[in-house]
PDB file of C-alpha atoms in Angstrom:
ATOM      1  CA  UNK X   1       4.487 -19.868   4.712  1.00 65.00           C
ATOM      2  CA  UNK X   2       1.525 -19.309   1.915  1.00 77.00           C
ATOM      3  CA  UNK X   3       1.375 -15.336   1.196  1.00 92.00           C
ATOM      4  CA  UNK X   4      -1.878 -13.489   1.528  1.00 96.00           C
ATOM      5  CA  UNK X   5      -4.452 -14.554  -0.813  1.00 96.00           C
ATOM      6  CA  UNK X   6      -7.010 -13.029  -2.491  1.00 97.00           C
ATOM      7  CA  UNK X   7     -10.543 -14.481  -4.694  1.00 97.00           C
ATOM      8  CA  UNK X   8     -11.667 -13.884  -7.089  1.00 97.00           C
ATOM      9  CA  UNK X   9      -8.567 -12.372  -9.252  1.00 96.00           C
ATOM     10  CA  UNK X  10     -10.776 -11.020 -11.865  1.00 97.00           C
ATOM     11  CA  UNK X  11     -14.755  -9.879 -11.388  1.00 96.00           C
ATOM     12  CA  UNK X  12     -16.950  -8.242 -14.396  1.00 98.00           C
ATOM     13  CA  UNK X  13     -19.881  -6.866 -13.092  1.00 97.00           C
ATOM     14  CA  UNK X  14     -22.578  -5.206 -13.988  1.00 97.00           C
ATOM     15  CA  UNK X  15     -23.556  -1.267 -12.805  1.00 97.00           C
ATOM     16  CA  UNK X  16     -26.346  -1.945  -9.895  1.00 97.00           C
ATOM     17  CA  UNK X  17     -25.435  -5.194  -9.254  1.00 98.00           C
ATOM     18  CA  UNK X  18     -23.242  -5.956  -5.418  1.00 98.00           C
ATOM     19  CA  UNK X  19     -20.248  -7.777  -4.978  1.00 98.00           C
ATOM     20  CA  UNK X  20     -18.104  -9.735  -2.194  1.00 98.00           C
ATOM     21  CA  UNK X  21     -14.365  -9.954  -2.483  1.00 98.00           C
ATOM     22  CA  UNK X  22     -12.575 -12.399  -0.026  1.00 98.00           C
ATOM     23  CA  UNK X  23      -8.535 -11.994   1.486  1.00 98.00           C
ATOM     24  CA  UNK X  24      -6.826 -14.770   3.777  1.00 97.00           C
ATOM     25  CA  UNK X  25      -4.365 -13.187   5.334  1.00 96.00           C
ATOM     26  CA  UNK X  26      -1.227 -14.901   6.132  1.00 94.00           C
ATOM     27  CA  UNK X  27      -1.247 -17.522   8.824  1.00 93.00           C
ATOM     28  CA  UNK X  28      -1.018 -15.600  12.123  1.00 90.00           C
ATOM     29  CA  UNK X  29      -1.907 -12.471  10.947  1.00 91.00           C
ATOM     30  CA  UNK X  30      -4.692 -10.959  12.587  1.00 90.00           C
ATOM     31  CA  UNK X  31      -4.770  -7.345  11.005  1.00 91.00           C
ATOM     32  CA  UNK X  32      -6.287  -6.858   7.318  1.00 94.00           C
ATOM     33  CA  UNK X  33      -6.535  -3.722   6.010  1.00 94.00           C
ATOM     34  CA  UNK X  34      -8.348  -3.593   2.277  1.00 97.00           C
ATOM     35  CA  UNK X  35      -6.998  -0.406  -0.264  1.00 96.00           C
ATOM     36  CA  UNK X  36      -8.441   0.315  -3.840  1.00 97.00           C
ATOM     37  CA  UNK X  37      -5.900   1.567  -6.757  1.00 95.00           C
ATOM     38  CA  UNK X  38      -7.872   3.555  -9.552  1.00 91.00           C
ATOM     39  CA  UNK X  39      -5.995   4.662 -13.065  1.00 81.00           C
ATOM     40  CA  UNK X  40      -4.457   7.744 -11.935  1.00 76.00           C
ATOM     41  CA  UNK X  41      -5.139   7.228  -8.044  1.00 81.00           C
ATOM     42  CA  UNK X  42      -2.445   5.790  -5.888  1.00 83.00           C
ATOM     43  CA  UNK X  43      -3.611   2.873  -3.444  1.00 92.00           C
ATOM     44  CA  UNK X  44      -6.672   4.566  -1.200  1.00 94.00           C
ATOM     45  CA  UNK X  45      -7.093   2.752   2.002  1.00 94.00           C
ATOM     46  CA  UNK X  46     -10.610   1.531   2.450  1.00 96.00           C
ATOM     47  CA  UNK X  47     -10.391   0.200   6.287  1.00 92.00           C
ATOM     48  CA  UNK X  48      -8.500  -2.100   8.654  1.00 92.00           C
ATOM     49  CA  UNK X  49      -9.857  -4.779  10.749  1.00 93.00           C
ATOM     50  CA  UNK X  50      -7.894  -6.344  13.424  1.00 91.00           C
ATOM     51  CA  UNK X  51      -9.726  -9.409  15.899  1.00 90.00           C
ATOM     52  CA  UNK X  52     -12.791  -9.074  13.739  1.00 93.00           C
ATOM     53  CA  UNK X  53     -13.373  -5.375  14.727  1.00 93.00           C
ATOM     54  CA  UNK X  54     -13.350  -2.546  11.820  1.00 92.00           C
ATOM     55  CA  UNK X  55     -10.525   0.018  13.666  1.00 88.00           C
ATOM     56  CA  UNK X  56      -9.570   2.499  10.984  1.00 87.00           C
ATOM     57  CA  UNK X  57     -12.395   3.495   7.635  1.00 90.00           C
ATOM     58  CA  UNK X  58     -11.489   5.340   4.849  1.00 91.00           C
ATOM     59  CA  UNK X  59     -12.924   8.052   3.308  1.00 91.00           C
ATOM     60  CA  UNK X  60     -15.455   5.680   0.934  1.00 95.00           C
ATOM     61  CA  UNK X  61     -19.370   5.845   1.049  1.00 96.00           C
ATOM     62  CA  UNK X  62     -21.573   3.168   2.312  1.00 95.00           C
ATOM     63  CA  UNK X  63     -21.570   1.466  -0.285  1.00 97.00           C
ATOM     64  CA  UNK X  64     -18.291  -0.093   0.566  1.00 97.00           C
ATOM     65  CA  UNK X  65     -18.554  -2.707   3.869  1.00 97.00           C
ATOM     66  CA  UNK X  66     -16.241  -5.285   4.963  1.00 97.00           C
ATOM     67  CA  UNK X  67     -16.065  -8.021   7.684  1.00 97.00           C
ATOM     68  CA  UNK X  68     -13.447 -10.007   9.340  1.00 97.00           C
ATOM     69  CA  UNK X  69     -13.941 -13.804  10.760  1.00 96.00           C
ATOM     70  CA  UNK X  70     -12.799 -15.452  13.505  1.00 95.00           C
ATOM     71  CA  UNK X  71      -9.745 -16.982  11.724  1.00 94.00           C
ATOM     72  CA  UNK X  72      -9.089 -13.964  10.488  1.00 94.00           C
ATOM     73  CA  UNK X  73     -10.097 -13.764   6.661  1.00 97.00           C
ATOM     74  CA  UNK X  74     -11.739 -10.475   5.548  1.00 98.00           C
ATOM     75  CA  UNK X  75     -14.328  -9.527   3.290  1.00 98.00           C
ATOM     76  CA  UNK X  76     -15.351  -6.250   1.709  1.00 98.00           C
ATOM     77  CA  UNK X  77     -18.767  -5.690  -0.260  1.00 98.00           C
ATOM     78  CA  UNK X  78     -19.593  -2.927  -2.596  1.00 97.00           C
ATOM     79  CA  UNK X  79     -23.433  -2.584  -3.309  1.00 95.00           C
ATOM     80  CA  UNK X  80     -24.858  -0.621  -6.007  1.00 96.00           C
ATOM     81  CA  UNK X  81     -21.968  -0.884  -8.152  1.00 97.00           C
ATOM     82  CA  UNK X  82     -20.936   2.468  -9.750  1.00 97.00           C
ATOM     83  CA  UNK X  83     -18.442   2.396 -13.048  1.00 96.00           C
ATOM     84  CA  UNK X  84     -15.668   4.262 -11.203  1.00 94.00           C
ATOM     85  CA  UNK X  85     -15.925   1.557  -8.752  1.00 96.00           C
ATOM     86  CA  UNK X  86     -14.129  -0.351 -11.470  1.00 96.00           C
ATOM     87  CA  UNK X  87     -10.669  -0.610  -9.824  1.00 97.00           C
ATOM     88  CA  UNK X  88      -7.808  -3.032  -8.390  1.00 97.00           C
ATOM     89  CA  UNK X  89      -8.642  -3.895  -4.969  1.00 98.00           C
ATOM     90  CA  UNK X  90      -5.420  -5.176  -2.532  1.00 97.00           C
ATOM     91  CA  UNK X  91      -5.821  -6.398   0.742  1.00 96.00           C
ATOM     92  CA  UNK X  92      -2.888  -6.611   2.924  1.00 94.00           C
ATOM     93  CA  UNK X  93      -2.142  -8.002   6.341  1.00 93.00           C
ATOM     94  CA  UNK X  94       0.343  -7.725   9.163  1.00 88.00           C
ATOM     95  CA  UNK X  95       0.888  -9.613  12.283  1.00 81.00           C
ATOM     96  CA  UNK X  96      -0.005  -6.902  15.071  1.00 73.00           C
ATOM     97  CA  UNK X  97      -0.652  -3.187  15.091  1.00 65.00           C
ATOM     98  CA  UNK X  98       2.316  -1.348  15.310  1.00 68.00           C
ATOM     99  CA  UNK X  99       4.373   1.201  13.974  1.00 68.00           C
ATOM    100  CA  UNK X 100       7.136  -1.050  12.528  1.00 73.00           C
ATOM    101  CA  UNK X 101       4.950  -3.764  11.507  1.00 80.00           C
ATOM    102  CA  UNK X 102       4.964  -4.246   7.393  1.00 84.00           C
ATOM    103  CA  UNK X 103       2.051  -5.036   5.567  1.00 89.00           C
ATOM    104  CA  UNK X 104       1.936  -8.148   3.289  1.00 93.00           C
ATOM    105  CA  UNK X 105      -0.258  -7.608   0.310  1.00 95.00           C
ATOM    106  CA  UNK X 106      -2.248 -10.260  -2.004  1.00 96.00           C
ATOM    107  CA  UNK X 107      -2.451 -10.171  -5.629  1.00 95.00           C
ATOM    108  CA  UNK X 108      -5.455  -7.993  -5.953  1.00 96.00           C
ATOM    109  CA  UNK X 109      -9.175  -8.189  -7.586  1.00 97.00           C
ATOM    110  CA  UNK X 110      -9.679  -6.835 -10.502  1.00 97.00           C
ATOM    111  CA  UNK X 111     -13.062  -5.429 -10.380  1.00 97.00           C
ATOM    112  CA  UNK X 112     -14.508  -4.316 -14.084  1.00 97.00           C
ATOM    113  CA  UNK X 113     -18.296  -2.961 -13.640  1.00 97.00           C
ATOM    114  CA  UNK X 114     -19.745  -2.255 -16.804  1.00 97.00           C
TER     115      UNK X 114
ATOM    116  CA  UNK H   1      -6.727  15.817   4.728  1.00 60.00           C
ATOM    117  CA  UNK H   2      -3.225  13.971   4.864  1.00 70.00           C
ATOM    118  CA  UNK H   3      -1.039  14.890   1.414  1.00 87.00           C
ATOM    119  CA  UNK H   4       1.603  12.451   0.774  1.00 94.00           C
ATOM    120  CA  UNK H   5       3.597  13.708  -2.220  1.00 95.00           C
ATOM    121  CA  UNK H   6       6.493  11.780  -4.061  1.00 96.00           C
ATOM    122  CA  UNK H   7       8.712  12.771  -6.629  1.00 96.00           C
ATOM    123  CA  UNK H   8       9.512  12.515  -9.240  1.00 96.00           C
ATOM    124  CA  UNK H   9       6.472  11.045 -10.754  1.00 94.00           C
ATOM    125  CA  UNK H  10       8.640   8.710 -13.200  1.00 95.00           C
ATOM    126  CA  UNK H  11      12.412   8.509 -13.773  1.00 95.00           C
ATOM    127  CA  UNK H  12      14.190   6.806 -16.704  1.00 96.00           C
ATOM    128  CA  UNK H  13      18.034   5.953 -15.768  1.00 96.00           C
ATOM    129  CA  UNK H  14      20.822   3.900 -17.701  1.00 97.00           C
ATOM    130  CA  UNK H  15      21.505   0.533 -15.731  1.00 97.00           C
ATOM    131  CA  UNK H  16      24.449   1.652 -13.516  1.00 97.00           C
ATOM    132  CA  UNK H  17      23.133   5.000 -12.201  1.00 97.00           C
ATOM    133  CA  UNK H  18      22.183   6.107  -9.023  1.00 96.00           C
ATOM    134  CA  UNK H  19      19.429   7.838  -8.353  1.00 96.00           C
ATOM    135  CA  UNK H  20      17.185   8.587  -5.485  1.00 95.00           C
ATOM    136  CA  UNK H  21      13.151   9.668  -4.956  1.00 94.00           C
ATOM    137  CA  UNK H  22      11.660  11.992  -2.596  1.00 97.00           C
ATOM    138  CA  UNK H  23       8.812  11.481  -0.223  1.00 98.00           C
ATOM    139  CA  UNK H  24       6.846  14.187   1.567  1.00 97.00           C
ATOM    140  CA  UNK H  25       4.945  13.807   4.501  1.00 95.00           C
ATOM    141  CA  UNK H  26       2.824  15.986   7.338  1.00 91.00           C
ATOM    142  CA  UNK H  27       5.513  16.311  10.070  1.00 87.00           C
ATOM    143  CA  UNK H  28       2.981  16.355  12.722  1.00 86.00           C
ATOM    144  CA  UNK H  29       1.741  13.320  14.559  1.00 85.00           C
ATOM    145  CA  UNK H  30       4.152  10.818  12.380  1.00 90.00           C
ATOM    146  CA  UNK H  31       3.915   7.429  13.705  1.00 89.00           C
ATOM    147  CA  UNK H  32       5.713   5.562  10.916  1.00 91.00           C
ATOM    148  CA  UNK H  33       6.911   5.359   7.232  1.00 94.00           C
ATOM    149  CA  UNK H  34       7.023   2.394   4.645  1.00 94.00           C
ATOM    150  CA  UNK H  35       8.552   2.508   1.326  1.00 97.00           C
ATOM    151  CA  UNK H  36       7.049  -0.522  -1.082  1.00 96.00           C
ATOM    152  CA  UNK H  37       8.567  -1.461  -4.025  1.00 97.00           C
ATOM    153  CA  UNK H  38       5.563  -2.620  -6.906  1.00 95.00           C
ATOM    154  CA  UNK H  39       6.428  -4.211  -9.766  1.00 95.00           C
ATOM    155  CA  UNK H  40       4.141  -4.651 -12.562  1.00 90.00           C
ATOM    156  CA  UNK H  41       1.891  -8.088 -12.346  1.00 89.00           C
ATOM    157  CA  UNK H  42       3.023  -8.541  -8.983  1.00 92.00           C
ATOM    158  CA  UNK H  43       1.736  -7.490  -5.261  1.00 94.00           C
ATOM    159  CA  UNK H  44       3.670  -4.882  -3.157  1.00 94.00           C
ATOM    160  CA  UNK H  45       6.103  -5.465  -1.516  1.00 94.00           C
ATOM    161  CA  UNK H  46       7.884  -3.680   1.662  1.00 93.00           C
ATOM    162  CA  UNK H  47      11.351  -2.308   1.519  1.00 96.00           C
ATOM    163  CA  UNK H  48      11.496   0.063   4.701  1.00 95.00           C
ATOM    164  CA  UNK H  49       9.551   0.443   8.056  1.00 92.00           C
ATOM    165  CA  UNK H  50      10.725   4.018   9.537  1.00 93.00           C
ATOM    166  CA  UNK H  51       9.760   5.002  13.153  1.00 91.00           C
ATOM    167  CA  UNK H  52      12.964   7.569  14.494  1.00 92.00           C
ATOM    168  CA  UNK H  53      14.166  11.015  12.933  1.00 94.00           C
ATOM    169  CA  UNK H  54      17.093   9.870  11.408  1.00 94.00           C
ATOM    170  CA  UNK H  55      16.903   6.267  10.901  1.00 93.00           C
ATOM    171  CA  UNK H  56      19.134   5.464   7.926  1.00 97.00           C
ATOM    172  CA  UNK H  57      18.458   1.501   6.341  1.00 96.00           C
ATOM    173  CA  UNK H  58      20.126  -0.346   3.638  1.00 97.00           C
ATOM    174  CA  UNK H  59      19.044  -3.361   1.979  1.00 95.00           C
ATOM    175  CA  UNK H  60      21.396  -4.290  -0.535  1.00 95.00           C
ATOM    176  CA  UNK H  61      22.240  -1.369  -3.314  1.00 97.00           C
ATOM    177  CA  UNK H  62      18.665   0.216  -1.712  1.00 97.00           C
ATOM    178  CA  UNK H  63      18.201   2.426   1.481  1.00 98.00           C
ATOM    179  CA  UNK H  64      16.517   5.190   2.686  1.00 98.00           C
ATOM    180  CA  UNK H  65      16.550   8.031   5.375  1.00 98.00           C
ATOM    181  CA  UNK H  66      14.279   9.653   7.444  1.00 97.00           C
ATOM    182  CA  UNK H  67      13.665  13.294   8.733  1.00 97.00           C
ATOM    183  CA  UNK H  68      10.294  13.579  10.523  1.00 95.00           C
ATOM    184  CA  UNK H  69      11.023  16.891  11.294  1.00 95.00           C
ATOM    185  CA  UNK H  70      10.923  18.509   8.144  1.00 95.00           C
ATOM    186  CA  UNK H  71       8.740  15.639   6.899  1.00 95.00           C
ATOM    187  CA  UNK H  72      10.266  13.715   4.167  1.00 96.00           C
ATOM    188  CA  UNK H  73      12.392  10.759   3.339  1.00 98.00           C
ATOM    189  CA  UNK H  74      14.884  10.014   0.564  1.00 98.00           C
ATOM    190  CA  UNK H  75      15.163   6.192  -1.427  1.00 98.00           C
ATOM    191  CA  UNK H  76      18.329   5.566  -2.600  1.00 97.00           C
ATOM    192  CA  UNK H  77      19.195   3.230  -5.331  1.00 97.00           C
ATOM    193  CA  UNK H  78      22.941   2.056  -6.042  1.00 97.00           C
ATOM    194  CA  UNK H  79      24.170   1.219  -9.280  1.00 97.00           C
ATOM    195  CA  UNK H  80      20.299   0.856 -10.843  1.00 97.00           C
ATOM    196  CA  UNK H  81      19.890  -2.536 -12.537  1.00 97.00           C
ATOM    197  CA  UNK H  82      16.876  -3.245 -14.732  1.00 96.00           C
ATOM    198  CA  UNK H  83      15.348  -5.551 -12.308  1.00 95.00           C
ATOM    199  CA  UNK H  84      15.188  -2.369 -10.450  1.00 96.00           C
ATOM    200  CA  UNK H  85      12.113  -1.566 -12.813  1.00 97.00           C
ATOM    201  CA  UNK H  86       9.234  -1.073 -10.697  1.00 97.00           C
ATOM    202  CA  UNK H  87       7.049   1.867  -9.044  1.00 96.00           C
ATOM    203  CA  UNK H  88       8.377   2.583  -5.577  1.00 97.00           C
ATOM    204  CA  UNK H  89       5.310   3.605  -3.156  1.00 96.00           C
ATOM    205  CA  UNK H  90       5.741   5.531  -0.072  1.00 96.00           C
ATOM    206  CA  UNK H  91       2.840   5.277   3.056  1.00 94.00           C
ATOM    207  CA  UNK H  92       2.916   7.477   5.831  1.00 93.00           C
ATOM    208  CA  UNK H  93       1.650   6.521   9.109  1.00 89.00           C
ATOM    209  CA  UNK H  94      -0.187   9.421  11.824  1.00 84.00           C
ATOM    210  CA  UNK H  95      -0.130   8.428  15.521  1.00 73.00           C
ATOM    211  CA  UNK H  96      -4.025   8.496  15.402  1.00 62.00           C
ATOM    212  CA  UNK H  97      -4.499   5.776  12.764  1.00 61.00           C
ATOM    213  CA  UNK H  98      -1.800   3.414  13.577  1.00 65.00           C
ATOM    214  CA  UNK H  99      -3.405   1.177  11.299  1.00 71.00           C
ATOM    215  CA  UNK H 100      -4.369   3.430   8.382  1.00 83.00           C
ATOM    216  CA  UNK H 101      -1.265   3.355   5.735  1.00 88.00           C
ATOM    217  CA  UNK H 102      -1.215   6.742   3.420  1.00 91.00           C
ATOM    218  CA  UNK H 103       0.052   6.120   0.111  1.00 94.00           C
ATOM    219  CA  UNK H 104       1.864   8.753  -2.149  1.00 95.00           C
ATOM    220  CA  UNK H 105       1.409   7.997  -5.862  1.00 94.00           C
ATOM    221  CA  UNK H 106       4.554   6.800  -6.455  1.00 95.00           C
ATOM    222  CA  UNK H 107       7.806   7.107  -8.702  1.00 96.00           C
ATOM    223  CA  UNK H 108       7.919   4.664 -11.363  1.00 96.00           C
ATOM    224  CA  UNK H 109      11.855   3.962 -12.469  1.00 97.00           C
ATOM    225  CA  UNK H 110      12.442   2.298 -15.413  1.00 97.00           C
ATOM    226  CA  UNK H 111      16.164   1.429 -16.071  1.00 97.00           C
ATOM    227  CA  UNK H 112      17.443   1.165 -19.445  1.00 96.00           C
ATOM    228  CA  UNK H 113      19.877  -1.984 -20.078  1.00 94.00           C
TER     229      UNK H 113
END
């Protein structure tokens, strides 16, 4: 069974500028929740979607949207990139909500913004 | 706002100690805890789901025991080995946000060969 995957694994962009990170969850999975680690910070959750609705948002400004599709794959935007948006974003997903469901986690983006 | 503390921060061992890590949590409205074991380079990955006061589980030379009353739970590791080397993450769970995992910062063991 392929693992959760995420694109791209590194990013370098530019302070102003938007960008779009994907996660495909693991086959069956229909929750994705997104989480950004900062030097210093432990992992920050950003939101959850489960069936394509947002259900749980972090404590992040606008600036920071996501989606999820039909087959379940996820995407989060930041616009207006800021430097301490530089960061390693995880996505992780989990079969149901639940409390004894784990969460499977992707590799990560690295975002740089410079 | 929802403090999840761990300690210590970092721990350096011999290969062939024990040692263990503490994780505090809010004892009201727990729904769940996860430890996660994150080594460098590599995702996270679960060790522990916790729902009941008490639950003890064991998962190898590893395991880990709950008390939602007082709001904390204790990793264990057996007879460290270096591949033990890793930051181990706990993520508490309220009964509002069933889907919204809260991270501690972590204890980072590194065991010395």
């Amino acid at each position: 069974k392929a693992g959760v995957t995420q694109t791209p694994r590194y990013l370098i962009k530019t302070r102003g500028q938007q960008v779009t990170l994907s996660c495909s969850p693991i086959s069956g999975h229909r929750s994705v929740s997104w989480y950004q680690q900062t030097p210093g910070q432990g992992l920050q959750f950003l939101f959850e979607y489960f069936s394509e609705t947002q259900r749980n948002k972090g404590n992040f400004p606008g600036r920071f949207s996501g989606r999820q599709f039909s087959n379940s794959r996820s995407e989060m935007n930041v616009s207006t990139l800021e430097l301490g948006d530089s960061a390693l974003y995880l996505c992780a997903s989990s079969s149901h909500r639940g409390r004894d469901i784990e969460q499977y986690f992707g590799p990560g983006t690295r975002l740089t913004v410079t | 706002i929802l403090n999840v503390e761990q300690s210590p921060q970092s721990l350096h061992v011999q290969e062939g100690d024990s040692t263990n890590f503490t994780c505090s949590f809010p004892s009201s409205n727990f729904y769940a805890l996860h430890w996660y074991r994150w080594e460098t380079a590599k995702s996270p990955e679960a060790l522990f789901v916790m729902t009941l006061n008490g639950d003890e589980k064991k998962k190898g030379r590893i395991s880990a025991t709950l008390n939602t009353k007082e709001g904390y739970s204790y990793l264990y590791i057996k007879g460290s080995q270096p591949e033990d080397s890793a930051t181990y993450l706990c993520a508490f769970i309220g009964s509002s946000n069933t889907g919204k995992l809260i991270f501690g910062q972590g204890t980072t063991l590194q065991v010395k060969p």
